Amino acid sequence: MTESSVHPALWPAPHATGAVDATVTVPGSKSVTNRALVLAALSSEPGWLRRPLRSRDTLLMAEALRTMGVGIEEGVGPDGSGEAWRVIPAGLHGPASVDVGNAGTVMRFLPPVACLADGPVHFDGDPRSYERPLHGVIDALRALGARIDDDGRGALPLTVHGAGALDGGRVAVDASSSSQFVSALLLSGPRFNLGVEVRHTGSALPSMPHIRMTVDMLRAAGAQVDEPETGGEPNVWRVSPSALLGRDLTVEPDLSNAQPFLAAALVTGGRVTVPDGPPSRVTRSGRSSPRWAAPVS
């Protein structure tokens, strides 16, 4: 008698009888999907987002952008290769009400976008969202000229009174509690009249890989970004004002979801390939689409 028959709620883990050899498609990255939605919404032309992650956070981001006037059509890509979202930029406008749920990227990335809307945009969310800090984004946007009502909480709920534009310029922010404060300002920076210069003034900055992701995606959309890791001033990121390009972007797989499958290849001495990995962390092996691969050990 097996343990799973005694406890039927238990899931019997599969066992490899030899070296595995497989290609595994894993869900897309939430971080990439939500950044890509913001950049596409601020672009000067429509773009495609292929294989986006469908999750509560990404659907909240898409719906929030729709409430401000952005067209997002969910369907199949033009080549019929799988799910894709068509993002059609439009003039951002209020009044609008945004439900952020408890999604950090929605509550932090969209207030700068709302500053570019013509009219008020109200942000609210789950009770838990009221406990999450937003002071870094709120204070920075006020310093750049935005009008935001939050009753002094530095947290949700709040209303951004969009004026259709924001001058931008230099701003200091303590992002010690969340690197999303920096990413939020950088993502909308190209649309600010003067661009934006973000100077981190706090202690250690968490989640630097996510800031690198933001910088890489901005550059891929046509933005000019100066940052510390490519010779810029320490703890300073500068984004020049510019139009953003509509792109045909395939969302890369989420690394945390890919790890168990790649580990299976290493443990069994086999090979597992995850298609559409990010170009900076892949082998190409003569193929046209990037991928992660855990090779035979």
mmCIF file of C-alpha atoms in Angstrom, residues 16-230:
data_model
loop_
_atom_site.group_PDB
_atom_site.id
_atom_site.type_symbol
_atom_site.label_atom_id
_atom_site.label_comp_id
_atom_site.label_asym_id
_atom_site.label_seq_id
_atom_site.Cartn_x
_atom_site.Cartn_y
_atom_site.Cartn_z
ATOM 1 C CA ALA A 16 12.599 10.005 -13.718
ATOM 2 C CA THR A 17 13.738 6.581 -14.850
ATOM 3 C CA GLY A 18 16.605 8.063 -16.814
ATOM 4 C CA ALA A 19 18.001 11.272 -18.228
ATOM 5 C CA VAL A 20 15.186 13.680 -19.100
ATOM 6 C CA ASP A 21 15.061 15.299 -22.530
ATOM 7 C CA ALA A 22 12.267 17.814 -22.963
ATOM 8 C CA THR A 23 11.204 21.275 -24.091
ATOM 9 C CA VAL A 24 9.006 22.904 -21.462
ATOM 10 C CA THR A 25 6.915 26.041 -21.918
ATOM 11 C CA VAL A 26 6.547 27.859 -18.594
ATOM 12 C CA PRO A 27 4.337 30.851 -17.726
ATOM 13 C CA GLY A 28 5.593 34.306 -18.559
ATOM 14 C CA SER A 29 7.104 36.746 -16.102
ATOM 15 C CA LYS A 30 4.683 38.945 -14.177
ATOM 16 C CA SER A 31 7.361 41.617 -13.808
ATOM 17 C CA VAL A 32 7.997 41.731 -17.556
ATOM 18 C CA THR A 33 4.294 41.616 -18.449
ATOM 19 C CA ASN A 34 3.372 44.603 -16.281
ATOM 20 C CA ARG A 35 6.378 46.676 -17.335
ATOM 21 C CA ALA A 36 5.630 45.902 -20.967
ATOM 22 C CA LEU A 37 2.000 46.972 -20.551
ATOM 23 C CA VAL A 38 3.044 50.356 -19.135
ATOM 24 C CA LEU A 39 5.636 50.974 -21.867
ATOM 25 C CA ALA A 40 3.219 49.921 -24.601
ATOM 26 C CA ALA A 41 0.513 52.195 -23.189
ATOM 27 C CA LEU A 42 2.928 55.148 -23.303
ATOM 28 C CA SER A 43 4.239 54.381 -26.786
ATOM 29 C CA SER A 44 3.619 56.429 -29.896
ATOM 30 C CA GLU A 45 2.217 53.488 -31.864
ATOM 31 C CA PRO A 46 0.390 50.198 -31.225
ATOM 32 C CA GLY A 47 2.326 47.092 -30.245
ATOM 33 C CA TRP A 48 1.890 43.381 -29.545
ATOM 34 C CA LEU A 49 2.569 41.640 -26.251
ATOM 35 C CA ARG A 50 2.929 37.908 -26.908
ATOM 36 C CA ARG A 51 2.519 35.180 -24.302
ATOM 37 C CA PRO A 52 1.690 37.596 -21.477
ATOM 38 C CA LEU A 53 1.169 36.135 -18.048
ATOM 39 C CA ARG A 54 -2.508 35.992 -17.133
ATOM 40 C CA SER A 55 -2.673 36.566 -13.392
ATOM 41 C CA ARG A 56 -4.629 38.789 -11.062
ATOM 42 C CA ASP A 57 -1.848 41.399 -11.018
ATOM 43 C CA THR A 58 -1.460 41.570 -14.806
ATOM 44 C CA LEU A 59 -5.213 41.653 -15.437
ATOM 45 C CA LEU A 60 -5.536 44.474 -12.888
ATOM 46 C CA MET A 61 -2.774 46.377 -14.718
ATOM 47 C CA ALA A 62 -4.481 45.912 -18.071
ATOM 48 C CA GLU A 63 -7.866 46.981 -16.727
ATOM 49 C CA ALA A 64 -6.362 50.015 -14.992
ATOM 50 C CA LEU A 65 -4.814 51.204 -18.251
ATOM 51 C CA ARG A 66 -8.127 50.645 -20.035
ATOM 52 C CA THR A 67 -9.887 52.901 -17.515
ATOM 53 C CA MET A 68 -7.469 55.672 -18.542
ATOM 54 C CA GLY A 69 -8.248 55.217 -22.241
ATOM 55 C CA VAL A 70 -5.673 52.688 -23.460
ATOM 56 C CA GLY A 71 -6.968 50.007 -25.824
ATOM 57 C CA ILE A 72 -5.923 46.472 -24.864
ATOM 58 C CA GLU A 73 -7.348 43.697 -26.998
ATOM 59 C CA GLU A 74 -6.834 40.121 -25.818
ATOM 60 C CA GLY A 75 -6.663 37.393 -28.441
ATOM 61 C CA VAL A 76 -4.294 35.503 -30.705
ATOM 62 C CA GLY A 77 -1.245 37.071 -32.324
ATOM 63 C CA PRO A 78 -1.234 37.993 -36.013
ATOM 64 C CA ASP A 79 0.687 34.833 -36.913
ATOM 65 C CA GLY A 80 -1.629 32.601 -34.881
ATOM 66 C CA SER A 81 1.249 31.472 -32.657
ATOM 67 C CA GLY A 82 -0.542 31.825 -29.342
ATOM 68 C CA GLU A 83 -2.116 34.304 -26.959
ATOM 69 C CA ALA A 84 -1.195 37.930 -27.516
ATOM 70 C CA TRP A 85 -2.490 41.304 -26.357
ATOM 71 C CA ARG A 86 -2.703 44.207 -28.779
ATOM 72 C CA VAL A 87 -1.977 47.477 -26.956
ATOM 73 C CA ILE A 88 -3.290 50.618 -28.640
ATOM 74 C CA PRO A 89 -2.070 53.847 -27.007
ATOM 75 C CA ALA A 90 -4.521 56.727 -26.719
ATOM 76 C CA GLY A 91 -4.794 60.042 -24.975
ATOM 77 C CA LEU A 92 -4.832 59.258 -21.263
ATOM 78 C CA HIS A 93 -7.796 60.727 -19.452
ATOM 79 C CA GLY A 94 -9.812 60.863 -16.273
ATOM 80 C CA PRO A 95 -11.948 60.715 -14.318
ATOM 81 C CA ALA A 96 -10.975 57.112 -13.745
ATOM 82 C CA SER A 97 -10.975 54.667 -10.849
ATOM 83 C CA VAL A 98 -8.187 52.104 -10.581
ATOM 84 C CA ASP A 99 -8.418 48.938 -8.515
ATOM 85 C CA VAL A 100 -4.850 47.926 -7.655
ATOM 86 C CA GLY A 101 -5.831 44.818 -5.679
ATOM 87 C CA ASN A 102 -2.651 44.194 -3.718
ATOM 88 C CA ALA A 103 -0.312 44.442 -6.708
ATOM 89 C CA GLY A 104 2.822 46.449 -5.967
ATOM 90 C CA THR A 105 3.542 47.101 -9.646
ATOM 91 C CA VAL A 106 0.046 48.484 -10.245
ATOM 92 C CA MET A 107 -0.044 50.739 -7.170
ATOM 93 C CA ARG A 108 3.491 52.070 -7.804
ATOM 94 C CA PHE A 109 3.912 52.103 -11.588
ATOM 95 C CA LEU A 110 0.597 53.771 -12.448
ATOM 96 C CA PRO A 111 0.536 57.023 -10.388
ATOM 97 C CA PRO A 112 3.293 58.475 -12.650
ATOM 98 C CA VAL A 113 1.230 57.387 -15.671
ATOM 99 C CA ALA A 114 -1.843 59.049 -14.132
ATOM 100 C CA CYS A 115 0.064 62.332 -13.950
ATOM 101 C CA LEU A 116 0.027 62.278 -17.770
ATOM 102 C CA ALA A 117 -3.755 61.806 -17.878
ATOM 103 C CA ASP A 118 -6.141 64.693 -18.398
ATOM 104 C CA GLY A 119 -8.253 64.522 -15.250
ATOM 105 C CA PRO A 120 -8.325 62.847 -11.824
ATOM 106 C CA VAL A 121 -7.435 59.186 -11.375
ATOM 107 C CA HIS A 122 -8.422 57.551 -8.072
ATOM 108 C CA PHE A 123 -6.474 54.558 -6.763
ATOM 109 C CA ASP A 124 -7.845 52.052 -4.262
ATOM 110 C CA GLY A 125 -7.337 48.374 -3.516
ATOM 111 C CA ASP A 126 -7.560 45.513 -1.064
ATOM 112 C CA PRO A 127 -7.384 46.353 2.662
ATOM 113 C CA ARG A 128 -3.862 44.892 2.727
ATOM 114 C CA SER A 129 -2.768 47.397 0.077
ATOM 115 C CA TYR A 130 -3.302 50.251 2.556
ATOM 116 C CA GLU A 131 -0.351 48.916 4.563
ATOM 117 C CA ARG A 132 2.122 48.993 1.677
ATOM 118 C CA PRO A 133 4.378 52.055 1.404
ATOM 119 C CA LEU A 134 3.905 54.453 -1.504
ATOM 120 C CA HIS A 135 5.579 57.506 0.012
ATOM 121 C CA GLY A 136 8.598 57.195 -2.280
ATOM 122 C CA VAL A 137 6.495 57.554 -5.424
ATOM 123 C CA ILE A 138 4.070 60.098 -3.952
ATOM 124 C CA ASP A 139 6.779 62.408 -2.579
ATOM 125 C CA ALA A 140 8.833 62.171 -5.768
ATOM 126 C CA LEU A 141 5.883 63.007 -8.017
ATOM 127 C CA ARG A 142 4.976 65.983 -5.839
ATOM 128 C CA ALA A 143 8.545 67.225 -6.077
ATOM 129 C CA LEU A 144 8.202 66.983 -9.865
ATOM 130 C CA GLY A 145 5.048 69.104 -9.807
ATOM 131 C CA ALA A 146 2.211 66.595 -9.502
ATOM 132 C CA ARG A 147 -0.887 67.165 -7.373
ATOM 133 C CA ILE A 148 -1.768 64.096 -5.303
ATOM 134 C CA ASP A 149 -4.333 63.779 -2.500
ATOM 135 C CA ASP A 150 -3.571 61.022 0.026
ATOM 136 C CA ASP A 151 -4.510 62.770 3.303
ATOM 137 C CA GLY A 152 -0.872 62.544 4.362
ATOM 138 C CA ARG A 153 -0.867 58.753 4.598
ATOM 139 C CA GLY A 154 1.824 58.032 2.017
ATOM 140 C CA ALA A 155 -0.359 55.088 1.087
ATOM 141 C CA LEU A 156 -3.636 54.141 -0.559
ATOM 142 C CA PRO A 157 -6.279 55.267 -1.209
ATOM 143 C CA LEU A 158 -5.167 58.324 -3.161
ATOM 144 C CA THR A 159 -6.117 60.513 -6.111
ATOM 145 C CA VAL A 160 -3.724 61.801 -8.756
ATOM 146 C CA HIS A 161 -4.977 64.978 -10.417
ATOM 147 C CA GLY A 162 -3.538 64.536 -13.869
ATOM 148 C CA ALA A 163 -2.812 67.663 -15.884
ATOM 149 C CA GLY A 164 -2.052 65.908 -19.175
ATOM 150 C CA ALA A 165 1.693 66.388 -18.738
ATOM 151 C CA LEU A 166 4.433 66.570 -16.114
ATOM 152 C CA ASP A 167 7.614 68.616 -16.351
ATOM 153 C CA GLY A 168 9.806 65.987 -14.683
ATOM 154 C CA GLY A 169 13.464 66.738 -14.017
ATOM 155 C CA ARG A 170 15.630 65.884 -11.018
ATOM 156 C CA VAL A 171 14.247 64.132 -7.973
ATOM 157 C CA ALA A 172 15.666 62.360 -4.918
ATOM 158 C CA VAL A 173 13.965 59.274 -3.508
ATOM 159 C CA ASP A 174 14.734 56.824 -0.726
ATOM 160 C CA ALA A 175 13.985 53.489 -2.384
ATOM 161 C CA SER A 176 15.386 51.363 0.457
ATOM 162 C CA SER A 177 11.972 49.820 1.057
ATOM 163 C CA SER A 178 11.243 49.036 -2.610
ATOM 164 C CA SER A 179 13.158 49.265 -5.879
ATOM 165 C CA GLN A 180 9.745 49.734 -7.515
ATOM 166 C CA PHE A 181 9.928 53.407 -6.503
ATOM 167 C CA VAL A 182 12.816 53.841 -8.947
ATOM 168 C CA SER A 183 11.274 51.707 -11.698
ATOM 169 C CA ALA A 184 7.963 53.565 -11.426
ATOM 170 C CA LEU A 185 9.582 56.916 -12.183
ATOM 171 C CA LEU A 186 11.844 55.555 -14.922
ATOM 172 C CA LEU A 187 9.032 53.834 -16.858
ATOM 173 C CA SER A 188 7.095 57.080 -17.361
ATOM 174 C CA GLY A 189 10.226 59.244 -17.570
ATOM 175 C CA PRO A 190 10.434 59.378 -21.384
ATOM 176 C CA ARG A 191 7.003 61.032 -21.474
ATOM 177 C CA PHE A 192 7.893 63.756 -18.959
ATOM 178 C CA ASN A 193 8.712 67.080 -20.619
ATOM 179 C CA LEU A 194 12.256 67.120 -19.200
ATOM 180 C CA GLY A 195 12.656 63.384 -18.762
ATOM 181 C CA VAL A 196 13.648 62.352 -15.263
ATOM 182 C CA GLU A 197 16.768 62.020 -13.123
ATOM 183 C CA VAL A 198 16.202 59.716 -10.145
ATOM 184 C CA ARG A 199 18.744 59.803 -7.319
ATOM 185 C CA HIS A 200 18.484 57.081 -4.669
ATOM 186 C CA THR A 201 19.386 58.619 -1.292
ATOM 187 C CA GLY A 202 18.821 55.702 1.060
ATOM 188 C CA SER A 203 20.878 52.737 2.163
ATOM 189 C CA ALA A 204 21.170 49.499 0.218
ATOM 190 C CA LEU A 205 18.814 49.273 -2.737
ATOM 191 C CA PRO A 206 16.892 45.971 -2.869
ATOM 192 C CA SER A 207 16.042 43.997 -6.018
ATOM 193 C CA MET A 208 18.604 45.592 -8.329
ATOM 194 C CA PRO A 209 17.868 42.952 -11.009
ATOM 195 C CA HIS A 210 14.373 44.422 -11.321
ATOM 196 C CA ILE A 211 15.800 47.898 -11.949
ATOM 197 C CA ARG A 212 18.097 46.369 -14.583
ATOM 198 C CA MET A 213 15.010 44.788 -16.147
ATOM 199 C CA THR A 214 13.322 48.196 -16.255
ATOM 200 C CA VAL A 215 16.376 49.811 -17.855
ATOM 201 C CA ASP A 216 16.730 47.048 -20.454
ATOM 202 C CA MET A 217 13.058 47.261 -21.406
ATOM 203 C CA LEU A 218 13.175 51.057 -21.666
ATOM 204 C CA ARG A 219 16.157 50.857 -23.994
ATOM 205 C CA ALA A 220 14.459 48.202 -26.103
ATOM 206 C CA ALA A 221 11.503 50.588 -26.487
ATOM 207 C CA GLY A 222 13.792 53.339 -27.776
ATOM 208 C CA ALA A 223 14.491 55.311 -24.587
ATOM 209 C CA GLN A 224 17.906 56.723 -23.734
ATOM 210 C CA VAL A 225 18.905 55.717 -20.210
ATOM 211 C CA ASP A 226 22.083 56.525 -18.289
ATOM 212 C CA GLU A 227 22.604 54.330 -15.242
ATOM 213 C CA PRO A 228 25.333 53.286 -12.781
ATOM 214 C CA GLU A 229 26.075 49.864 -14.234
ATOM 215 C CA THR A 230 27.194 51.228 -17.594
#
